[in-house]
Coordinates of C-alpha atoms and ligand atoms in Angstrom, one line a residue:
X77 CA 42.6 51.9 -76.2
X78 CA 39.5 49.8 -75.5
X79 CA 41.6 46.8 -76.4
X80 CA 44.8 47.4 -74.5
X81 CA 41.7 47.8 -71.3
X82 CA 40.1 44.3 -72.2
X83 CA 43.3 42.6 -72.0
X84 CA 44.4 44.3 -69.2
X85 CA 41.2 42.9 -68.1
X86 CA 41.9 39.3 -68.8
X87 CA 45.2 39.2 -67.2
X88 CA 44.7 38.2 -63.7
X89 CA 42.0 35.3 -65.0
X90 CA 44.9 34.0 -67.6
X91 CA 47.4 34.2 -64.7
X92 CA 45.3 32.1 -62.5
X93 CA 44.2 29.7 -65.2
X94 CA 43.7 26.2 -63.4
X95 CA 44.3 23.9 -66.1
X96 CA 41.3 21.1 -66.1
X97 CA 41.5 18.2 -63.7
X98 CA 42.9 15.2 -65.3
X99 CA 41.8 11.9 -64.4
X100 CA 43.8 9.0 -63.4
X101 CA 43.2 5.4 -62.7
X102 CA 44.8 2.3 -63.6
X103 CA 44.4 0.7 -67.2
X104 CA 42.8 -2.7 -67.8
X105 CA 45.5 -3.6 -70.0
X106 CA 47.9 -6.8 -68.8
X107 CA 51.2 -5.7 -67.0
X108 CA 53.8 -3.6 -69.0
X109 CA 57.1 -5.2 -67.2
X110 CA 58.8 -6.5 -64.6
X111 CA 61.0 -4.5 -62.7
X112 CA 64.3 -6.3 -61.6
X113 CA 64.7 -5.4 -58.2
X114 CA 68.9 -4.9 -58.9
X115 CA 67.1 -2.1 -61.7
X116 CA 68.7 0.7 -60.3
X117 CA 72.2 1.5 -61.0
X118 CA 75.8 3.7 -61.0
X119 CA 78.2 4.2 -63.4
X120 CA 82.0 4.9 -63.3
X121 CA 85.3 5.4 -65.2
X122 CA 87.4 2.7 -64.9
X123 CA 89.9 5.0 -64.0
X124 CA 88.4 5.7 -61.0
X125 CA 90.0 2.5 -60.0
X126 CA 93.3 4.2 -60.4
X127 CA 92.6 5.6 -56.2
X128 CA 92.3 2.3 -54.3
X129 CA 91.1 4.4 -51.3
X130 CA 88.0 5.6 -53.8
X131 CA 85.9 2.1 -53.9
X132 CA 86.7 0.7 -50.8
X133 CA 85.5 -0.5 -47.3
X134 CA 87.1 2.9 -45.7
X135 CA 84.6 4.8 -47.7
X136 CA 82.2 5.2 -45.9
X137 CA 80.8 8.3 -46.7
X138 CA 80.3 6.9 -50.6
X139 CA 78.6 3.7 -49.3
X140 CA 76.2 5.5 -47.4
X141 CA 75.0 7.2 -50.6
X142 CA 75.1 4.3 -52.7
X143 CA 73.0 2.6 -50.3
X144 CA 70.4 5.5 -49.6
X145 CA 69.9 5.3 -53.7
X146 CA 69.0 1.6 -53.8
X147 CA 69.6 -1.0 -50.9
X148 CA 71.1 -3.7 -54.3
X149 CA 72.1 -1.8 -57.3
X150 CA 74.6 -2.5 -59.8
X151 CA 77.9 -0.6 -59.9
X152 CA 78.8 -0.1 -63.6
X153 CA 83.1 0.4 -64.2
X154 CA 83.8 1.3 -67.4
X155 CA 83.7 4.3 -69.3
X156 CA 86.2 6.4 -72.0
X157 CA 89.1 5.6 -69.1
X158 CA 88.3 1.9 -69.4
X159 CA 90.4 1.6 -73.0
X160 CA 93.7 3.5 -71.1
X161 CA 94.1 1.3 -68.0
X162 CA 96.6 -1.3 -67.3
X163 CA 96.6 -4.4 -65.1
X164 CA 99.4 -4.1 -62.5
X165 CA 99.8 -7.9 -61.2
X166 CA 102.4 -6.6 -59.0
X167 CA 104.0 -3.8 -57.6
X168 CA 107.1 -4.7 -60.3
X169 CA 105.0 -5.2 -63.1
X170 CA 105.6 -2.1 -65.9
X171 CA 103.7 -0.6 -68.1
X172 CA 102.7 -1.6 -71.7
X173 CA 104.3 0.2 -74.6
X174 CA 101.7 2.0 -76.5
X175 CA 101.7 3.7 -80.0
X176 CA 99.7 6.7 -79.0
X177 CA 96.3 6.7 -80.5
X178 CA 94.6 10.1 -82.3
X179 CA 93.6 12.8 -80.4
X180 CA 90.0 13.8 -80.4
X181 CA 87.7 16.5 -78.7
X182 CA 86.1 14.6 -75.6
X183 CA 87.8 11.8 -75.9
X184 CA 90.9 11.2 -72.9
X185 CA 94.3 12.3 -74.5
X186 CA 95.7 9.6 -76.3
X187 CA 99.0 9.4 -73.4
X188 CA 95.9 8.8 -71.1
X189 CA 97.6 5.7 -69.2
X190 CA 96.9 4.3 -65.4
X191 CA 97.4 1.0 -63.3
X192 CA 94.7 -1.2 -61.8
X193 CA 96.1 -3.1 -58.7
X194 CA 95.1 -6.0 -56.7
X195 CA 94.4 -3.8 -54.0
X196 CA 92.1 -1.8 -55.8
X197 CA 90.0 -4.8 -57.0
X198 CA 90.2 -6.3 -53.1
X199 CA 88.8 -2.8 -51.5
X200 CA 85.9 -2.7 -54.3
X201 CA 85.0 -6.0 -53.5
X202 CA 84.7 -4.5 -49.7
X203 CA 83.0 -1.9 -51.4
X204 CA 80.2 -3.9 -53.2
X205 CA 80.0 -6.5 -49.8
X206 CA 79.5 -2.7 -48.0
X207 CA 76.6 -1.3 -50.0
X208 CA 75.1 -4.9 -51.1
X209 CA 75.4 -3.8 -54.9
X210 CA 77.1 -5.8 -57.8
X211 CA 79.5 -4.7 -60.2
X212 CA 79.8 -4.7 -64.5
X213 CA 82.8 -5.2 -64.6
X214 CA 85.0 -3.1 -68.3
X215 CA 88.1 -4.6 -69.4
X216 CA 89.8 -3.1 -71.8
X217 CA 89.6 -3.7 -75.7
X218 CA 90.9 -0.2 -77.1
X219 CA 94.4 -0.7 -76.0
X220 CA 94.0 -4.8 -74.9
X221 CA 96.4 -7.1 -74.3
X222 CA 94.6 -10.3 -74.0
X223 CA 97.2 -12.1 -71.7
X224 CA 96.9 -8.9 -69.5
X225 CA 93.1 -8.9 -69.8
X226 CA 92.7 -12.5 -69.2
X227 CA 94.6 -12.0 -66.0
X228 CA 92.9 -9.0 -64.7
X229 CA 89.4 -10.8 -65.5
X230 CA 90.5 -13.8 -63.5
X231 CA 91.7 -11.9 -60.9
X232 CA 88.8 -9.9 -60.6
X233 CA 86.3 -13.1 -61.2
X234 CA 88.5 -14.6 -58.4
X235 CA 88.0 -11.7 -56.2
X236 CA 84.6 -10.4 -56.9
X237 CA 82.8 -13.6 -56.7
X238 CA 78.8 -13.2 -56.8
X239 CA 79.6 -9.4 -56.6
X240 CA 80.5 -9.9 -60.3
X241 CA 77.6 -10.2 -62.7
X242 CA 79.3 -9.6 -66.1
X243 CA 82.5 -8.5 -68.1
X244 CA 82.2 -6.2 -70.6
X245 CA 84.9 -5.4 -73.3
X246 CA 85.4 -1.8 -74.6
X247 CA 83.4 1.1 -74.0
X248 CA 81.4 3.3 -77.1
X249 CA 83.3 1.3 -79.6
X250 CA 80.7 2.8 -81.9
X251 CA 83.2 6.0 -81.4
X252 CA 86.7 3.9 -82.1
X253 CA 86.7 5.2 -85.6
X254 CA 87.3 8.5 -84.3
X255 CA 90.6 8.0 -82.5
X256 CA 91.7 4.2 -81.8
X257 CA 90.7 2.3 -84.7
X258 CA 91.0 3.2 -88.4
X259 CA 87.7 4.6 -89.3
X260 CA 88.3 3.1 -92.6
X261 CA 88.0 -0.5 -91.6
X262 CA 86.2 -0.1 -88.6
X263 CA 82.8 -1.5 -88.0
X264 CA 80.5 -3.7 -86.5
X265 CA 82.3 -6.3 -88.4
X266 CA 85.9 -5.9 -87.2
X267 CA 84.4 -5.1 -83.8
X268 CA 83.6 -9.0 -83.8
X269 CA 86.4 -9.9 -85.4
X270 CA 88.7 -8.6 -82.2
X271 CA 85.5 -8.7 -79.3
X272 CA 84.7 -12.7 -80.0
X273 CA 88.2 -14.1 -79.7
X274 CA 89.2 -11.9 -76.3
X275 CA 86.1 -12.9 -75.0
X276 CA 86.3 -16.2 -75.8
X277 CA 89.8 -16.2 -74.1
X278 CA 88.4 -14.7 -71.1
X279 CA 86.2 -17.5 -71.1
X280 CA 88.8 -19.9 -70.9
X281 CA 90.4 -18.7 -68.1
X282 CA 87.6 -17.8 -66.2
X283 CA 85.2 -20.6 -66.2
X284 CA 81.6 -19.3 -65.9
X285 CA 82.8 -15.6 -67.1
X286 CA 80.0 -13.6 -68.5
X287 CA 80.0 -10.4 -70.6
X288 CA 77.4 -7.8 -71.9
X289 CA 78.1 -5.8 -75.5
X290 CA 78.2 -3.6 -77.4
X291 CA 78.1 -0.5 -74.9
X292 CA 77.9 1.8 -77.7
X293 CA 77.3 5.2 -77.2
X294 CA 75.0 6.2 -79.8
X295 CA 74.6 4.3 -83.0
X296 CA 72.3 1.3 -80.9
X297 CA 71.6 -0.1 -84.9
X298 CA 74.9 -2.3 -83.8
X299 CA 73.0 -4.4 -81.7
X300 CA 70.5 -5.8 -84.2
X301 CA 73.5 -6.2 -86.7
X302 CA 75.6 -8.0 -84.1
X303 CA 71.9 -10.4 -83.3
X304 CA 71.9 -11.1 -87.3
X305 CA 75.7 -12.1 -87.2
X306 CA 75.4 -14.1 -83.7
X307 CA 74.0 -17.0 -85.3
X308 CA 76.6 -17.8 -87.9
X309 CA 79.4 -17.4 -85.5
X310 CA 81.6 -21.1 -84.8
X311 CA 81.8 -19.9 -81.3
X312 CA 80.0 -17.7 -79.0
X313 CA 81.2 -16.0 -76.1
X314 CA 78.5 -16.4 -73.1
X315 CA 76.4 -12.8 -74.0
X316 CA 73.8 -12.1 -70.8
X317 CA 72.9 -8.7 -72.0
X318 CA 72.9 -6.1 -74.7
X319 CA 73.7 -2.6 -73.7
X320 CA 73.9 0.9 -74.7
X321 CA 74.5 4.6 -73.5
X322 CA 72.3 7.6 -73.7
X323 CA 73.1 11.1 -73.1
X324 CA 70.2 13.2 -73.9
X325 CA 72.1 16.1 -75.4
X326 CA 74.5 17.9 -75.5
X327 CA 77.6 19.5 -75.9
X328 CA 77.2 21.6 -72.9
X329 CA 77.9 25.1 -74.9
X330 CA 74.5 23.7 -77.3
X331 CA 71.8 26.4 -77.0
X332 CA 69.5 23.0 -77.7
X333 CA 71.0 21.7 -74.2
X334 CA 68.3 23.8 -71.5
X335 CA 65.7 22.8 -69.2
X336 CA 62.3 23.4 -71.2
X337 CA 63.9 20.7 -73.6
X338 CA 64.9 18.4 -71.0
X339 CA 61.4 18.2 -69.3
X340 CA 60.0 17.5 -72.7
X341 CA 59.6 13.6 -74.3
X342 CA 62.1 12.6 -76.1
X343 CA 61.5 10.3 -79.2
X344 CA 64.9 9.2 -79.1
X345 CA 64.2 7.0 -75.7
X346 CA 61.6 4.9 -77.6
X347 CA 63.8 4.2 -80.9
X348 CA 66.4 3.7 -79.3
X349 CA 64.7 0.6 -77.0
X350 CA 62.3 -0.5 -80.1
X351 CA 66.6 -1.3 -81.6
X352 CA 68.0 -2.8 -78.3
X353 CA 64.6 -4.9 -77.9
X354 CA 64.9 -6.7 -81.6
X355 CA 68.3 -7.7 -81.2
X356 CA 67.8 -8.8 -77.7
X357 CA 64.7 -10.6 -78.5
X358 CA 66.8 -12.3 -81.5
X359 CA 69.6 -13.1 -79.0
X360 CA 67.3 -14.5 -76.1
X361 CA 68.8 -11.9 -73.5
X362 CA 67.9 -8.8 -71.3
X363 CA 69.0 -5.0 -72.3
X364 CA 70.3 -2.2 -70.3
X365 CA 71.3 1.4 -70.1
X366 CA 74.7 1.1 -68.7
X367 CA 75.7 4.3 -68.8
X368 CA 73.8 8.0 -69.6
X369 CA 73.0 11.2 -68.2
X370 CA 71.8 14.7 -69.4
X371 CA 74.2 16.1 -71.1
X372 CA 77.9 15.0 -72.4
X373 CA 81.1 16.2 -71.6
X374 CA 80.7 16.4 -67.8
X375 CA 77.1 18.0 -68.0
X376 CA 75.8 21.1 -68.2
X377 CA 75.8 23.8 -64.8
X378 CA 72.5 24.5 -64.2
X379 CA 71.1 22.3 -65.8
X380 CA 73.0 18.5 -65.1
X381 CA 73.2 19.9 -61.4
X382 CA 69.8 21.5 -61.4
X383 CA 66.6 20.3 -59.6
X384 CA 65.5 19.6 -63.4
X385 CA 67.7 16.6 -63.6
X386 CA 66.1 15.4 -60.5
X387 CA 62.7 14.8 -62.2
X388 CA 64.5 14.3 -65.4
X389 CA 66.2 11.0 -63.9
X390 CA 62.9 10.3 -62.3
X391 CA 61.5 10.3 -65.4
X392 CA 64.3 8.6 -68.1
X393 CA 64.2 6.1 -65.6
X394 CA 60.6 5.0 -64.9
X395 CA 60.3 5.2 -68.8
X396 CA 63.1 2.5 -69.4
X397 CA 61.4 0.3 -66.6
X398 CA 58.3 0.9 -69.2
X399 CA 60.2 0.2 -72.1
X400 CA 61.4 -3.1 -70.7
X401 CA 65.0 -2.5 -70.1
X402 CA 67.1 -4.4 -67.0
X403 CA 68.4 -2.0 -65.8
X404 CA 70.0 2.1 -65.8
X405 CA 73.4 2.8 -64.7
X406 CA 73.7 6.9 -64.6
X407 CA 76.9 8.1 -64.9
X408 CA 79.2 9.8 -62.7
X409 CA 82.6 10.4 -60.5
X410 CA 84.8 12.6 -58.4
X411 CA 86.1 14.7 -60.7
X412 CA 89.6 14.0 -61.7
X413 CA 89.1 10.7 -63.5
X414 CA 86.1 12.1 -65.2
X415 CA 88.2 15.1 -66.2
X416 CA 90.3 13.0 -67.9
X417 CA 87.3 10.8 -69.5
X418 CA 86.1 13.9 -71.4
X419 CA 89.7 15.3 -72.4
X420 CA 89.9 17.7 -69.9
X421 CA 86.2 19.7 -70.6
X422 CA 85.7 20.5 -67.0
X423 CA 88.4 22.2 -66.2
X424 CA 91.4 22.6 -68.7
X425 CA 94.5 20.3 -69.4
X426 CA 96.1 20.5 -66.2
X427 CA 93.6 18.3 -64.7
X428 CA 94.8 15.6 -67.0
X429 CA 98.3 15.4 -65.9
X430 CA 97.6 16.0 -62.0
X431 CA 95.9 13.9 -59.9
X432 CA 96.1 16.8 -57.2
X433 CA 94.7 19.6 -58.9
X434 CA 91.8 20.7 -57.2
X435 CA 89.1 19.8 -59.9
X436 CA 85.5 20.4 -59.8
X437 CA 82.7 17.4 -59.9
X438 CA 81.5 16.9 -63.0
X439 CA 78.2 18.3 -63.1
X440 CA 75.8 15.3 -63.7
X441 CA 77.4 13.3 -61.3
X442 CA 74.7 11.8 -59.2
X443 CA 76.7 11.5 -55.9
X444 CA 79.2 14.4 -55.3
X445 CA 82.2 14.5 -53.0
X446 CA 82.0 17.7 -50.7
X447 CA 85.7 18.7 -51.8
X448 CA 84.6 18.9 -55.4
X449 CA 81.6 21.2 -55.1
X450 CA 82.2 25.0 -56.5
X451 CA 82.2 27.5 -53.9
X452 CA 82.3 25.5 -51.0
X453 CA 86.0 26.9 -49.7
X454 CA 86.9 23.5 -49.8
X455 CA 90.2 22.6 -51.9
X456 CA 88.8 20.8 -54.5
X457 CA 90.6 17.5 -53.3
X458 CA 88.0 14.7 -52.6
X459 CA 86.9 14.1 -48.5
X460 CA 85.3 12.0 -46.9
X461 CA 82.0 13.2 -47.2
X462 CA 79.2 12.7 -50.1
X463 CA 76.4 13.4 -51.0
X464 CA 73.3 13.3 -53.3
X465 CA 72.5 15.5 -56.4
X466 CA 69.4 16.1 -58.4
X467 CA 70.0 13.5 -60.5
X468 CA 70.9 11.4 -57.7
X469 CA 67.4 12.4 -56.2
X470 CA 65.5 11.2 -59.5
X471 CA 67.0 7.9 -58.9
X472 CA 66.4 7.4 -55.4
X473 CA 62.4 8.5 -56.3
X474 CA 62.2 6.2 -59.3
X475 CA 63.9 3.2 -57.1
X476 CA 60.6 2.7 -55.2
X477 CA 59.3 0.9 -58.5
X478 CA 63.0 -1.2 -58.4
X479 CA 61.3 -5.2 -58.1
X480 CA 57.4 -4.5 -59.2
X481 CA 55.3 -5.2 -61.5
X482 CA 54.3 -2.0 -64.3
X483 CA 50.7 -1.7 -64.5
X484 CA 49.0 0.1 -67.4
X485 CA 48.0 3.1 -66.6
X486 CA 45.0 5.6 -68.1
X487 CA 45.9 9.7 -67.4
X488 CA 45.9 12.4 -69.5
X489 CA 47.3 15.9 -68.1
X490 CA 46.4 18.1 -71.1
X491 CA 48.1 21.0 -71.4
X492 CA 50.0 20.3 -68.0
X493 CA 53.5 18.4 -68.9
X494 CA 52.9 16.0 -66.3
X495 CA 53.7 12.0 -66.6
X496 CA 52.4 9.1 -64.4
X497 CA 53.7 5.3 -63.7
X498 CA 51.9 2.8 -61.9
X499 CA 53.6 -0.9 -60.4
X500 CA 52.4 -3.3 -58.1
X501 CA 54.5 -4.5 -55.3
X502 CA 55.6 -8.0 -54.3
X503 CA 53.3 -7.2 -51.2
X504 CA 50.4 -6.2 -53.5
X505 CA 49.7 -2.9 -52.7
X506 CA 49.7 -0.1 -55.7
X507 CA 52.1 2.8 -55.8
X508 CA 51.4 5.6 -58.6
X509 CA 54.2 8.1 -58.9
X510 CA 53.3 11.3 -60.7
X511 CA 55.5 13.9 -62.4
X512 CA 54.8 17.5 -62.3
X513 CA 57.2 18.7 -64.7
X514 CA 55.5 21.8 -66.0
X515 CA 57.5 24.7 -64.9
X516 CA 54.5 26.9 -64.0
X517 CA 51.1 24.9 -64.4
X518 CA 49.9 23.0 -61.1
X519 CA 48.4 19.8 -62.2
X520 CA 45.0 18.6 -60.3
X521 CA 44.2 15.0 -60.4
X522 CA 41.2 12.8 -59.8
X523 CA 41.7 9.4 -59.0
X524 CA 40.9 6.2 -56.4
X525 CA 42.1 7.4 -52.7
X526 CA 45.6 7.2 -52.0
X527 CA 48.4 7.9 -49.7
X528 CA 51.2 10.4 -50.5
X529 CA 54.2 8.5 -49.3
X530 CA 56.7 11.2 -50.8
X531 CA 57.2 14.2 -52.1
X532 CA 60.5 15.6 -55.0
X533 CA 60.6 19.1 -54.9
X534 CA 63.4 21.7 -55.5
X535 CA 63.1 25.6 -55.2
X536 CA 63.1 26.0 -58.6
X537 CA 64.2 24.0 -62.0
X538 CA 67.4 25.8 -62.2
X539 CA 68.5 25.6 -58.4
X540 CA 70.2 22.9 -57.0
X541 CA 68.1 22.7 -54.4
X542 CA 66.3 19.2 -54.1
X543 CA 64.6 17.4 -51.0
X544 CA 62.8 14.2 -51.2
X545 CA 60.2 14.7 -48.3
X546 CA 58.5 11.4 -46.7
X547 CA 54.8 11.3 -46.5
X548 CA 52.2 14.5 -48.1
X549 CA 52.3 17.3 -45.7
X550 CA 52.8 19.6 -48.6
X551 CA 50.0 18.4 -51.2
X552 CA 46.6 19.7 -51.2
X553 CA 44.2 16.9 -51.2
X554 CA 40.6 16.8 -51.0
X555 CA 38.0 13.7 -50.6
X556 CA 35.5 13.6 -53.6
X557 CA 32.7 11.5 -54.1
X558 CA 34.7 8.6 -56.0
X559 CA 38.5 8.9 -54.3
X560 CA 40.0 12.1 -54.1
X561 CA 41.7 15.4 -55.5
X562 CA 44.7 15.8 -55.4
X563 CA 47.0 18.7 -56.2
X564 CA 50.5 18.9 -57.4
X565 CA 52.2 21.8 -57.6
X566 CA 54.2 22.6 -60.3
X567 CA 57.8 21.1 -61.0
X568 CA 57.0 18.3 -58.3
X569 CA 56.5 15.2 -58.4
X570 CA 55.0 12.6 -56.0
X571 CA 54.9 9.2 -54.9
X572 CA 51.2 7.6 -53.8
X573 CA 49.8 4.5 -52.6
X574 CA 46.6 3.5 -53.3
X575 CA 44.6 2.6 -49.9
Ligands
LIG126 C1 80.7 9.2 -72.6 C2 82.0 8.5 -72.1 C3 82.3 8.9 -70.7 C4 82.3 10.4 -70.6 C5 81.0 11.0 -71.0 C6 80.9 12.5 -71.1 O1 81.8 7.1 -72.1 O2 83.6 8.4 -70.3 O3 82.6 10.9 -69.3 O4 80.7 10.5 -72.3 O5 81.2 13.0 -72.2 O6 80.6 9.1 -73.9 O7 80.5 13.1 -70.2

């Protein structure tokens, strides 16, 4: 029919369609935020600890990473593991006696129960020195024992020095009701009622010892009720930060949990902040992230392991740095401890109760062990080589802005699902990064000349496959009369300096 012809007609035009070139230049507004330069951050099971050889000196595979991903982040040990440790003075110390807690889907089976030495807490301090990064520090509240707590913390105070910044004390004890408190009495209230006094005893023993709290998971309304209960309490523990997790979806098996989501904003990331900024605001202290990723449960393949995480992390990250948080610590491990963090998701129970089952990396992890990856004809048992993921990418990317300034910032892609950030350095100059996340649409901007100084690109959204490329071989840019054009392909993302 004539109609079937015209839109066989229009076809190739549609195909082609060059979405309109969006402007961009810098807003006249004052600065958004300052970036601490220490922004940039990891985040571990506690249980990791469990393998003295894991953070150590020795490892120097891992510290290479760490380092390429920011020359002074913060390491973050804590976790679902960090309630099923115990502190193992010495080699003749035994283990506590624990009623077993309830068991609950992706939470660590409640027999979940390892020893934290001396020498583990000696080769992380090598660790930290190694990469130049500090350390958050969980002790454990699920299953504490405050004289074994306050020894651990002193130990590790002792050891860690300036590599320590804070204590923390429980993990996601928004979640406690669902397998190690009662969920009939528990609550912000009786979180205090138990959090206050160990801290406090800490505090004691470890003159100087600071903590951040809650570290929920979800439910970040705790940290504006524990602001409005802070003031009327007889004695307060020395709080230096407020903190909270964010997974953006998940479980993995959620039909909700794909890529076209994932590129998308997500209203959650502003709620979330506008809570953690009122309560930290009340309480006179920073906020921060400490531990998140895509998708729960050990991620999602192909998507927590895809080249969309890459600009994903990018992303979630430059929009904390706008939305005035301290700091981001994206989670991650080797495999085993993880396994045992989410009660076995990744790969059935018999991860749980060996060590030295091969077990897979859990999918979001940002730094990988070669052993771990699938399909490598490797055993599965961690070597000594790492490397970077997607995620791990977005990080590195977004760690440029890690110590500026956020400057306001006027753009507008249109149809193109494309974001831009903009920060001025400590030596002046202006970097722009911008975010190609459309999956198909190339984005074409005018703006003030600039310098590409890098490049994140992958093959494709679903493929592992990510390279962070130095300088702009692979962008199309043209001089115009005011600056330039410049084209970004589509699901890339660059970083540019302003000449
Ligand atoms: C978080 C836990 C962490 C898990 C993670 C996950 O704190 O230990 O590994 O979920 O489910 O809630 O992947």
């Amino acid at each position: 029919s004539s109609l079937t012809l015209a839109l066989a007609a229009l076809r190739p035009a549609s195909l082609f369609a060059q979405a309109p070139t969006a402007a961009l230049k810098l807003g006249s507004g004052a600065p958004i935020a300052k970036v601490p330069a220490d922004f940039i951050g990891l985040s571990y099971e506690a249980m990791q600890l469990e393998d003295p050889t894991f953070f150590s000196p020795a490892n120097t595979g891992l510290i290479a990473e760490f380092r390429k991903i920011s020359s002074h982040g913060v390491l973050r040990l804590g976790g679902n593991t960090s309630e099923f440790g115990w502190w193992k003075a010495t080699p003749a110390s035994q283990p506590p006696v624990r009623t077993s807690g309830k068991a609950d889907n992706g939470e660590p089976p409640p027999t979940t129960i390892f020893a934290i030495t001396p020498e583990a807490i000696h080769n992380l301090n090598g660790f930290l020195k190694a990469t130049g990064w500090t350390c958050i520090y969980g002790l454990n509240l699920g299953f504490a024992v405050e004289a074994a707590d306050v020894a651990e913390a002193r130990f590790v105070a002792q050891t860690l020095g300036t590599h320590l910044q804070y204590f923390q004390l429980g993990n996601e004890v928004d979640m406690f009701n669902r397998h190690l408190r009662d969920p009939k009495t528990w609550g912000v209230d009786q979180y205090l009622k138990e959090w206050v006094p160990l801290a406090l005893a800490v505090q004691k023993a470890v003159p100087g010892a600071k903590f951040g709290m809650p570290d929920v998971a979800s439910d970040v309304s705790w940290l504006p009720k524990i602001a409005d209960r802070w003031a009327s309490l007889p004695e307060k523990p020395n709080v230096i930060t407020l903190s909270h997790h964010y997974y953006w979806g998940g479980p993995p098996s959620s039909a909700n949990a794909n890529i076209e989501r994932l590129l998308r904003p997500s209203p959650a990331v502003a709620q979330k902040a506008a809570l953690a900024r009122e309560a930290a605001t009340k309480m006179g202290v920073p906020f921060r992230m400490t531990e998140g990723n895509t998708v729960y449960q050990g991620g999602k393949p192909g998507l927590s392991d895809a080249f969309a995480a890459a600009l994903w992390g990018a992303d979630y990250l430059f929009e904390l740095m706008s939305l005035g948080y301290s700091g981001v610590n994206l989670h991650g491990g080797s495999g085993h401890a993880q396994a045992v963090s989410v009660g076995g998701f990744l790969r059935g129970e018999q991860l749980m109760k060996d060590p030295n089952v091969p077990h897979p990396k859990p999918f979001y992890t940002p730094i990988a062990n070669e052993g771990t990856l699938a399909g490598s004809g490797v055993d599965g048992k961690l070597n000594g080589k790492y490397l970077i993921e997607p995620v791990g990418y977005g990080m590195k990317f977004a760690s440029r802005f890690a110590g500026t300034t956020l400057l306001p910032i006027d753009f507008n892609p249109g149809t193109v699902n494309a974001v831009a950030y903009a920060a001025r350095r400590a030596d002046n100059k202006v970097i722009v990064a911008v975010l190609n996340k459309d999956a198909s649409q190339e984005l074409t901007l005018s703006m003030a000349a600039a310098q590409v100084i890098e490049v994140l690109s992958g093959s494709a959204l679903d493929q592992p496959e990510t390279h962070i490329t130095p300088g702009g071989k692979s962008i199309k840019s043209t001089k115009a009369a005011e600056g330039q054009t410049i084209t970004i392909p589509a699901h890339t993302a660059v970083m540019l300096q302003l000449r």
